[in-house]
Short mmCIF file of C-alpha atoms in Angstrom, two decimals:
data_model
loop_
_atom_site.label_atom_id
_atom_site.label_comp_id
_atom_site.label_asym_id
_atom_site.label_seq_id
_atom_site.Cartn_x
_atom_site.Cartn_y
_atom_site.Cartn_z
CA MET A 1 -80.18 45.76 -22.52
CA LEU A 2 -80.91 49.40 -22.25
CA GLN A 3 -84.00 50.61 -20.39
CA ARG A 4 -85.01 54.26 -19.94
CA GLU A 5 -87.16 55.03 -16.98
CA SER A 6 -88.95 58.38 -16.26
CA THR A 7 -87.58 58.04 -12.61
CA GLY A 8 -84.46 59.95 -13.50
CA MET A 9 -82.38 56.91 -12.69
CA THR A 10 -79.52 55.84 -15.04
CA ALA A 11 -80.32 53.41 -17.74
CA PHE A 12 -78.89 50.00 -17.05
CA GLU A 13 -76.19 49.08 -19.64
CA CYS A 14 -75.01 45.50 -19.92
CA THR A 15 -71.29 44.95 -19.50
CA LEU A 16 -71.28 41.83 -21.60
CA CYS A 17 -69.87 39.69 -18.70
CA GLY A 18 -72.35 36.88 -19.75
CA ARG A 19 -72.77 35.82 -16.00
CA CYS A 20 -76.66 36.01 -16.13
CA CYS A 21 -76.72 33.81 -19.32
CA MET A 22 -74.19 31.43 -17.81
CA HIS A 23 -75.93 30.86 -14.52
CA ALA A 24 -79.63 31.07 -15.51
CA GLY A 25 -79.88 31.00 -19.41
CA GLY A 26 -79.99 27.23 -19.71
CA GLU A 27 -82.76 27.02 -17.10
CA LEU A 28 -84.81 29.63 -19.11
CA ILE A 29 -84.43 28.72 -22.79
CA GLU A 30 -84.40 25.58 -24.68
CA ILE A 31 -84.12 25.33 -28.49
CA GLU A 32 -86.91 22.94 -29.77
CA LYS A 33 -86.42 23.09 -33.41
CA ARG A 34 -84.37 24.77 -36.08
CA LEU A 35 -86.52 26.44 -38.67
CA THR A 36 -83.97 28.05 -40.96
CA SER A 37 -80.19 28.51 -40.74
CA ARG A 38 -80.93 31.54 -38.48
CA ASP A 39 -84.26 30.93 -36.93
CA TYR A 40 -85.21 28.64 -34.04
CA LEU A 41 -88.33 27.83 -32.26
CA CYS A 42 -87.51 28.02 -28.57
CA ARG A 43 -89.28 27.22 -25.42
CA GLN A 44 -89.31 29.34 -22.18
CA LYS A 45 -88.91 26.71 -19.69
CA ILE A 46 -90.00 28.54 -16.43
CA VAL A 47 -92.74 30.94 -17.91
CA GLY A 48 -94.01 28.48 -20.64
CA GLY A 49 -94.79 29.36 -24.19
CA THR A 50 -92.57 29.34 -27.15
CA PHE A 51 -90.87 32.12 -29.08
CA ARG A 52 -88.99 32.33 -32.46
CA ALA A 53 -85.41 33.40 -32.03
CA ARG A 54 -83.37 34.82 -34.89
CA VAL A 55 -79.52 34.69 -34.81
CA GLU A 56 -78.27 38.14 -35.76
CA GLU A 57 -76.31 38.18 -39.01
CA ARG A 58 -73.22 39.79 -37.30
CA PHE A 59 -73.20 36.91 -34.86
CA LEU A 60 -73.70 34.05 -37.11
CA ASP A 61 -70.17 32.94 -37.27
CA ALA A 62 -69.87 33.14 -33.48
CA PHE A 63 -73.19 31.12 -33.16
CA ARG A 64 -72.01 28.48 -35.51
CA ASP A 65 -68.88 27.90 -33.58
CA THR A 66 -70.17 25.59 -30.76
CA THR A 67 -66.92 25.05 -28.93
CA THR A 68 -68.12 27.09 -25.99
CA ARG A 69 -71.59 25.74 -26.16
CA ASP A 70 -70.37 22.11 -26.14
CA ALA A 71 -68.01 22.88 -23.05
CA HIS A 72 -70.82 24.60 -21.08
CA PRO A 73 -74.25 22.89 -21.80
CA ALA A 74 -75.90 24.52 -18.96
CA TRP A 75 -75.38 28.05 -20.47
CA CYS A 76 -78.02 29.73 -22.65
CA PRO A 77 -77.77 28.09 -26.06
CA PHE A 78 -77.48 31.63 -27.69
CA LEU A 79 -74.58 32.81 -25.48
CA ARG A 80 -71.25 32.98 -27.39
CA PRO A 81 -67.98 34.67 -26.70
CA LEU A 82 -67.66 38.01 -28.32
CA PRO A 83 -65.11 37.61 -31.29
CA GLY A 84 -61.90 39.44 -30.47
CA GLU A 85 -62.95 40.52 -26.95
CA ARG A 86 -61.38 38.30 -24.26
CA GLY A 87 -63.89 37.82 -21.33
CA LYS A 88 -66.85 39.35 -23.13
CA TYR A 89 -69.78 37.49 -24.19
CA VAL A 90 -72.78 38.29 -26.50
CA CYS A 91 -76.26 37.25 -26.89
CA THR A 92 -76.54 36.02 -30.54
CA ILE A 93 -80.44 36.67 -30.59
CA HIS A 94 -80.30 40.05 -28.70
CA GLU A 95 -82.97 41.60 -31.01
CA THR A 96 -85.41 38.70 -30.68
CA ARG A 97 -84.68 37.54 -27.10
CA PRO A 98 -87.64 36.69 -24.97
CA LEU A 99 -89.31 39.22 -22.43
CA VAL A 100 -87.64 37.40 -19.42
CA CYS A 101 -84.24 38.48 -20.86
CA ARG A 102 -85.33 41.75 -22.03
CA SER A 103 -86.42 42.77 -18.53
CA TYR A 104 -83.58 41.22 -16.50
CA ILE A 105 -81.08 43.61 -14.83
CA CYS A 106 -78.18 41.85 -12.93
CA CYS A 107 -77.91 44.73 -10.32
CA THR A 108 -79.83 47.61 -9.04
CA MET A 109 -76.86 49.88 -8.26
CA ARG A 110 -73.20 50.06 -9.24
CA ILE A 111 -70.65 51.82 -7.04
CA PHE A 112 -67.51 53.21 -8.36
CA ALA A 113 -64.44 54.17 -6.34
CA GLY A 114 -62.63 57.62 -6.76
CA ASP A 115 -60.27 56.13 -9.35
CA GLY A 116 -63.27 54.98 -11.44
CA ARG A 117 -63.09 51.20 -10.78
CA GLU A 118 -66.09 49.39 -9.97
CA ALA A 119 -65.87 48.75 -6.21
CA GLY A 120 -69.26 47.01 -5.78
CA LYS A 121 -72.73 46.45 -6.72
CA VAL A 122 -76.18 45.97 -5.18
CA LYS A 123 -77.91 42.81 -6.29
CA GLY A 124 -81.32 41.74 -5.38
CA ARG A 125 -83.12 44.08 -3.33
CA ARG A 126 -80.44 45.42 -0.98
CA SER A 127 -77.45 43.00 -0.99
CA LEU A 128 -74.00 44.46 -1.52
CA THR A 129 -71.33 42.40 -3.31
CA THR A 130 -67.89 43.86 -2.99
CA GLU A 131 -64.29 42.85 -2.38
CA ASP A 132 -63.50 46.39 -1.30
CA ALA A 133 -62.93 46.53 2.45
CA ALA A 134 -63.51 50.39 2.72
CA LEU A 135 -66.75 50.12 0.95
CA ARG A 136 -67.83 47.17 2.99
CA ARG A 137 -67.11 49.12 6.31
CA CYS A 138 -68.92 52.22 4.97
CA TRP A 139 -71.80 49.99 4.00
CA GLU A 140 -72.05 48.32 7.39
CA GLU A 141 -71.71 51.64 9.32
CA SER A 142 -73.82 54.01 7.27
CA VAL A 143 -76.14 52.08 4.92
CA VAL A 144 -77.25 49.06 7.06
CA PRO A 145 -78.79 51.37 9.65
CA LEU A 146 -81.02 53.24 7.12
CA ALA A 147 -84.57 52.66 8.28
CA THR A 148 -86.89 52.90 5.17
CA ASP A 149 -89.05 50.33 3.51
CA ASP A 150 -89.51 52.49 0.45
CA ASP A 151 -86.88 51.04 -2.15
CA THR A 152 -86.82 54.32 -4.15
CA ALA A 153 -86.07 56.50 -1.01
CA TRP A 154 -83.66 53.97 0.25
CA LYS A 155 -81.71 53.99 -3.16
CA SER A 156 -81.62 57.76 -2.91
CA ASP A 157 -80.40 57.77 0.58
CA VAL A 158 -77.76 55.20 -0.17
CA ALA A 159 -76.49 57.17 -3.07
CA ALA A 160 -76.24 60.20 -0.92
CA VAL A 161 -74.42 58.36 1.82
CA LEU A 162 -71.85 56.73 -0.63
CA GLU A 163 -71.34 59.92 -2.58
CA ARG A 164 -70.47 61.74 0.62
CA ALA A 165 -67.89 58.89 1.33
CA GLY A 166 -66.22 59.49 -2.09
CA TYR A 167 -68.00 56.99 -4.23
CA ARG A 168 -69.77 57.51 -7.51
CA VAL A 169 -73.08 55.64 -7.62
CA GLU A 170 -75.26 54.57 -10.74
CA VAL A 171 -78.71 53.58 -9.62
CA TYR A 172 -80.89 51.46 -12.02
CA GLU A 173 -84.40 50.73 -12.18
#
């Protein structure tokens, strides 16, 4: 999913980890009826209503292989392993996915260490997820004390703090 905002923030780019569709997908989307070999009538379970999903031609073979789907029935019914890419997953209906999926962003900020590896991310409004002890310490000492309720200003302040500490920060809207 790519979204460009006029705020000057970085466009979010999906890493194809599949976690969002593994954890919430099955709670959001249910196939009601097969319409053609590629088209399905689906129900949006939480927001209500239906939509027509079309499996993309390039993912048709992956979609037809139901091994992963059968092993993980709680996953989104359209999530499949990306052929030839270990640990990567693809939305086989990406072009026709519903608005709830189009607007989802798994994190609001990604934080990279000096060597380029992802050191952590901010999920939800202001929750740091990291295994990096140095980043955790920097966060607790320099970010937690920031006292602003404005999220845009907070993100800007956090980015400045982390960049001074040697991290590269991507902020998403």
